[in-house]
Coordinates of C-alpha atoms in Angstrom, one line a residue:
M1367 CA 84.1 98.6 123.1
I1368 CA 82.1 99.7 120.1
R1369 CA 83.9 100.3 116.8
L1370 CA 82.3 101.9 113.7
K1371 CA 83.8 101.9 110.3
V1372 CA 82.1 104.6 108.3
P1373 CA 82.7 105.3 104.6
A1374 CA 83.2 108.6 102.7
T1375 CA 80.7 109.5 100.1
T1376 CA 80.4 111.5 97.0
A1377 CA 77.0 113.1 96.4
N1378 CA 75.0 114.8 93.7
L1379 CA 77.1 113.2 90.9
G1380 CA 76.3 116.2 88.7
S1381 CA 72.6 116.1 87.9
G1382 CA 71.3 114.4 91.1
F1383 CA 71.4 117.4 93.4
D1384 CA 70.5 116.4 97.0
T1385 CA 69.3 113.0 95.6
L1386 CA 72.2 110.7 94.4
G1387 CA 75.1 109.5 96.4
M1388 CA 77.7 106.8 96.4
A1389 CA 79.8 105.3 99.3
L1390 CA 83.6 105.1 98.7
N1391 CA 86.2 102.9 100.3
L1392 CA 87.8 105.7 102.4
Y1393 CA 86.9 105.5 106.1
N1394 CA 86.6 107.2 109.4
I1395 CA 86.9 104.8 112.3
F1396 CA 85.1 105.7 115.5
T1397 CA 85.6 103.6 118.7
V1398 CA 83.7 104.0 122.0
T1399 CA 86.1 103.0 124.7
E1400 CA 84.3 103.9 127.9
I1401 CA 80.8 104.6 129.1
L1402 CA 80.6 107.8 131.2
P1403 CA 77.9 109.6 133.2
K1404 CA 75.2 111.5 131.4
G1405 CA 76.6 114.8 129.8
E1406 CA 80.3 113.7 129.9
Y1407 CA 82.1 113.2 126.6
R1408 CA 85.8 112.7 126.0
S1409 CA 87.6 112.3 122.7
E1410 CA 90.9 111.5 121.1
V1411 CA 91.3 112.4 117.5
W1412 CA 93.8 111.4 114.9
G1413 CA 94.2 112.2 111.2
E1414 CA 92.0 114.8 109.5
G1415 CA 90.6 117.6 111.5
V1416 CA 92.6 117.1 114.7
D1417 CA 92.6 120.8 115.7
I1418 CA 89.0 121.3 114.8
L1419 CA 87.5 118.3 116.4
K1420 CA 89.4 118.2 119.7
D1421 CA 86.5 119.6 121.7
A1422 CA 84.4 116.5 122.3
G1423 CA 81.2 118.5 123.3
K1424 CA 81.2 120.2 119.9
N1425 CA 82.1 117.2 117.8
M1426 CA 79.3 116.4 115.3
L1427 CA 79.3 112.8 116.4
V1428 CA 78.4 113.8 119.9
T1429 CA 75.8 116.5 118.9
S1430 CA 74.2 114.0 116.4
Y1431 CA 74.1 111.4 119.1
I1432 CA 72.3 113.8 121.5
K1433 CA 69.9 114.8 118.8
A1434 CA 69.0 111.2 118.1
C1435 CA 68.5 110.5 121.8
D1436 CA 66.2 113.5 122.0
E1437 CA 64.3 112.3 118.9
W1438 CA 63.7 108.9 120.6
K1439 CA 63.2 110.4 124.0
V1440 CA 66.0 108.3 125.7
E1441 CA 68.5 109.5 128.2
P1442 CA 71.9 110.0 126.5
K1443 CA 74.7 108.2 128.2
G1444 CA 78.1 109.9 128.2
F1445 CA 81.1 108.1 126.6
A1446 CA 84.7 108.4 125.7
F1447 CA 85.7 107.7 122.1
E1448 CA 88.5 107.6 119.7
S1449 CA 88.3 109.0 116.1
C1450 CA 90.7 108.0 113.4
N1451 CA 89.8 110.2 110.4
A1452 CA 90.9 109.6 106.8
V1453 CA 88.1 111.6 105.2
P1454 CA 89.1 115.2 104.6
L1455 CA 87.0 117.9 106.3
N1456 CA 84.9 120.4 104.3
R1457 CA 86.1 118.9 101.0
G1458 CA 82.9 117.4 99.7
L1459 CA 83.5 113.8 100.6
G1460 CA 80.9 113.5 103.3
S1461 CA 83.0 113.9 106.5
S1462 CA 80.1 115.5 108.4
S1463 CA 77.9 112.6 107.3
T1464 CA 80.3 110.1 108.8
A1465 CA 79.8 111.8 112.1
V1466 CA 76.0 112.1 111.8
V1467 CA 75.7 108.4 110.9
A1468 CA 78.1 107.3 113.6
G1469 CA 76.2 109.4 116.2
V1470 CA 72.8 108.0 115.3
V1471 CA 74.1 104.4 115.2
L1472 CA 75.7 104.9 118.7
A1473 CA 72.4 106.3 120.0
N1474 CA 70.6 103.2 118.7
I1475 CA 73.2 100.8 120.2
L1476 CA 73.7 102.5 123.6
S1477 CA 69.9 102.9 124.1
G1478 CA 69.2 99.3 123.2
K1479 CA 66.3 100.4 121.0
N1480 CA 67.4 98.3 117.9
F1481 CA 65.5 100.5 115.5
P1482 CA 65.2 99.4 111.9
E1483 CA 67.2 100.7 109.1
S1484 CA 64.4 103.0 107.9
E1485 CA 64.1 104.8 111.2
L1486 CA 67.8 105.3 111.6
L1487 CA 68.0 106.8 108.1
R1488 CA 65.0 109.0 108.8
V1489 CA 66.8 110.5 111.9
M1490 CA 70.1 110.8 110.1
T1491 CA 68.5 112.7 107.2
K1492 CA 66.6 114.9 109.7
I1493 CA 69.8 115.9 111.3
E1494 CA 71.9 116.3 108.1
G1495 CA 69.0 118.0 106.2
H1496 CA 69.3 116.0 103.0
P1497 CA 69.8 112.3 102.3
D1498 CA 72.3 112.1 99.5
N1499 CA 75.3 111.5 101.8
V1500 CA 73.9 109.8 104.9
V1501 CA 72.0 107.1 102.9
P1502 CA 75.0 105.7 101.0
C1503 CA 77.2 106.3 104.1
Y1504 CA 74.9 104.0 106.1
I1505 CA 73.8 101.3 103.6
G1506 CA 76.7 101.5 101.1
G1507 CA 76.7 101.5 97.3
M1508 CA 75.0 103.9 95.0
T1509 CA 71.7 105.3 96.2
V1510 CA 68.8 107.4 95.0
S1511 CA 66.8 109.2 97.7
C1512 CA 64.0 111.7 98.2
W1513 CA 63.2 113.6 101.4
D1514 CA 60.2 115.9 102.0
G1515 CA 61.2 116.9 105.5
E1516 CA 59.4 114.1 107.2
S1517 CA 59.4 110.9 105.1
L1518 CA 62.4 109.3 103.4
R1519 CA 62.3 107.0 100.4
Y1520 CA 65.5 105.4 98.9
V1521 CA 66.6 102.8 96.4
K1522 CA 70.0 101.2 96.2
L1523 CA 71.4 100.7 92.7
P1524 CA 74.1 98.2 91.6
S1525 CA 77.7 99.2 92.3
L1526 CA 80.2 100.3 89.7
P1527 CA 81.9 97.3 88.0
E1528 CA 85.4 96.5 89.1
N1529 CA 87.0 98.0 86.0
L1530 CA 85.6 101.5 86.9
N1531 CA 87.3 103.5 89.6
V1532 CA 86.6 106.9 91.2
I1533 CA 89.4 109.5 91.3
A1534 CA 88.9 112.1 94.0
A1535 CA 91.2 115.1 93.5
V1536 CA 91.3 117.0 96.9
P1537 CA 92.6 120.5 97.0
D1538 CA 94.1 122.3 100.0
F1539 CA 91.3 124.8 100.3
E1540 CA 87.9 124.3 101.9
V1541 CA 84.3 125.0 100.8
R1542 CA 81.8 124.8 103.6
T1543 CA 78.4 123.4 102.7
E1544 CA 76.6 126.5 104.0
E1545 CA 78.6 128.7 101.6
A1546 CA 78.1 126.3 98.6
R1547 CA 74.3 126.5 99.3
R1548 CA 74.2 130.2 99.8
I1549 CA 75.7 130.8 96.3
L1550 CA 72.8 129.0 94.6
P1551 CA 70.0 131.0 93.1
D1552 CA 66.4 130.9 94.6
S1553 CA 65.0 129.9 91.2
V1554 CA 66.3 128.5 87.9
P1555 CA 65.0 128.7 84.3
F1556 CA 62.4 126.1 83.5
R1557 CA 64.5 124.7 80.7
D1558 CA 67.4 124.1 83.2
A1559 CA 65.0 122.2 85.5
V1560 CA 63.9 120.0 82.6
F1561 CA 67.5 119.5 81.6
N1562 CA 68.4 118.1 85.1
V1563 CA 65.3 116.0 85.4
S1564 CA 66.1 114.3 82.1
H1565 CA 69.8 113.8 82.7
A1566 CA 69.3 112.6 86.3
S1567 CA 66.8 110.1 84.9
I1568 CA 69.2 108.9 82.3
L1569 CA 72.0 108.6 84.9
C1570 CA 69.8 106.4 87.2
A1571 CA 68.5 104.3 84.3
A1572 CA 72.0 103.8 82.9
W1573 CA 73.4 102.9 86.3
A1574 CA 70.6 100.4 86.9
M1575 CA 71.1 98.8 83.4
G1576 CA 74.9 98.9 83.3
R1577 CA 75.0 101.4 80.5
W1578 CA 78.2 103.0 81.7
D1579 CA 78.7 104.7 78.3
L1580 CA 75.8 107.1 79.3
L1581 CA 77.3 108.2 82.6
R1582 CA 78.9 111.3 81.1
V1583 CA 75.6 112.6 79.6
G1584 CA 73.7 111.5 82.8
M1585 CA 76.0 113.5 85.1
E1586 CA 75.7 116.8 83.2
D1587 CA 74.1 119.5 85.3
R1588 CA 72.7 123.0 85.2
L1589 CA 71.3 123.4 88.7
H1590 CA 74.4 123.9 91.0
Q1591 CA 77.8 123.2 89.5
I1592 CA 78.1 126.2 87.3
Y1593 CA 77.5 128.3 90.4
R1594 CA 79.7 126.4 92.7
A1595 CA 82.5 126.4 90.2
S1596 CA 82.8 130.1 90.9
L1597 CA 84.1 129.2 94.4
F1598 CA 87.1 127.6 92.9
P1599 CA 90.2 129.8 92.4
G1600 CA 90.4 131.4 89.0
T1601 CA 88.9 129.3 86.2
T1602 CA 89.7 126.0 88.0
G1603 CA 86.1 125.0 88.4
E1604 CA 85.2 125.6 84.7
K1605 CA 88.3 123.7 83.5
F1606 CA 87.3 120.7 85.5
L1607 CA 83.8 120.7 84.1
N1608 CA 85.1 121.1 80.6
E1609 CA 88.6 119.7 80.2
I1610 CA 88.4 116.7 82.5
A1611 CA 85.0 115.7 81.0
N1612 CA 86.7 115.5 77.6
H1613 CA 89.8 113.7 78.8
P1614 CA 90.1 110.4 76.9
D1615 CA 90.4 108.4 80.1
C1616 CA 87.4 110.1 81.7
V1617 CA 84.0 108.2 81.8
A1618 CA 82.3 111.1 83.7
T1619 CA 83.2 113.9 86.1
A1620 CA 81.5 116.1 88.7
I1621 CA 82.0 118.4 91.7
S1622 CA 81.9 116.0 94.7
G1623 CA 79.1 117.1 97.0
S1624 CA 79.4 120.9 97.6
G1625 CA 83.1 120.8 96.6
P1626 CA 85.9 121.6 96.3
T1627 CA 86.9 117.9 95.7
M1628 CA 86.4 116.9 92.1
I1629 CA 85.6 113.3 91.2
A1630 CA 86.1 111.5 87.9
I1631 CA 85.0 108.0 87.0
V1632 CA 87.8 106.3 85.1
H1633 CA 88.1 103.1 83.1
G1634 CA 91.3 101.3 83.6
K1635 CA 94.5 103.0 84.7
A1636 CA 94.0 106.3 86.6
A1637 CA 97.5 107.8 86.5
K1638 CA 97.2 110.2 83.6
L1639 CA 93.7 111.5 84.6
S1640 CA 94.8 111.9 88.2
E1641 CA 97.7 114.0 87.1
A1642 CA 95.6 116.1 84.8
M1643 CA 93.1 116.8 87.7
C1644 CA 95.8 117.9 90.1
R1645 CA 97.5 120.0 87.4
I1646 CA 94.3 122.1 87.0
F1647 CA 94.3 122.8 90.8
T1648 CA 98.0 123.7 90.5
E1649 CA 97.3 126.1 87.7
G1650 CA 94.7 127.7 89.9
G1651 CA 97.3 128.2 92.7
A1652 CA 96.2 125.4 94.9
S1653 CA 98.1 122.3 95.9
S1654 CA 96.2 119.0 95.9
H1655 CA 96.4 115.3 96.3
F1656 CA 94.3 112.5 95.0
F1657 CA 92.7 109.1 96.0
V1658 CA 91.9 106.3 93.6
L1659 CA 88.8 104.7 95.2
N1660 CA 86.0 102.2 94.5
C1661 CA 82.4 102.1 95.3
T1662 CA 81.9 100.1 98.5
E1663 CA 78.7 98.0 99.2
S1664 CA 79.3 97.6 102.9
G1665 CA 78.2 101.0 104.2
T1666 CA 78.7 101.6 108.0
V1667 CA 79.9 98.5 109.9
A1668 CA 79.6 98.1 113.6
E1669 CA 82.1 95.8 115.3

């Protein structure tokens, strides 16, 4: 029996589009219970996405496993697995990345190849298309990555201190990554590109040096959030990027991944800020719930 504990992630963190990501202590658990003949896959799913993920052959864990085996030119064994999902689907918390990471890790284990971390991450990124979720999902912590379509480079930064938590406000509507990318313009003004380069640089430097007072400035963005905010009902997206950013308990805020989950880094107690975030969703006509999470260093753990 192979058991994989795979964390949720929040990516972009405002200015770090397709580059920055952080692992969170909210997990999907995947357990292989039986090896089957080639081409045979069975699954049992609990928690998030039960109805969507019940077809094992179309489950992203299985498709990613097959793609990894093809990449390495090994014969894919069939298997039965159980999936206990706590990460919401299509909400911007890296649910698809948990499946991609798990699929590639299983391909490595079942093939007996024992590839190094760098090769596993290369294949994960190739399957996912961008590294900001899969890298922290696999190695944990806060990561900075760049991907040119063939080569992956990444750096792991220090984690958030214990007195800083991450609130994830999760609404009851979905935003698919494809839709969130389609709404982005093909080009942006030069000044906006410079704005993001400078702010992402400040964010990385502040994170590395423990200058948490600079996170709010570092997470300001002009490349994607203003466009993705339009996918939120009414003026919900704009309110988050303005009102929550100025809340006295908020250290910094951003759309998580491609949305619609909103994250806020909070110092100390999270109750008032969590209520304020869910209230904005309610005013936009959407129900929501929230998690108070921490950055996790462990990444994906195989047991």
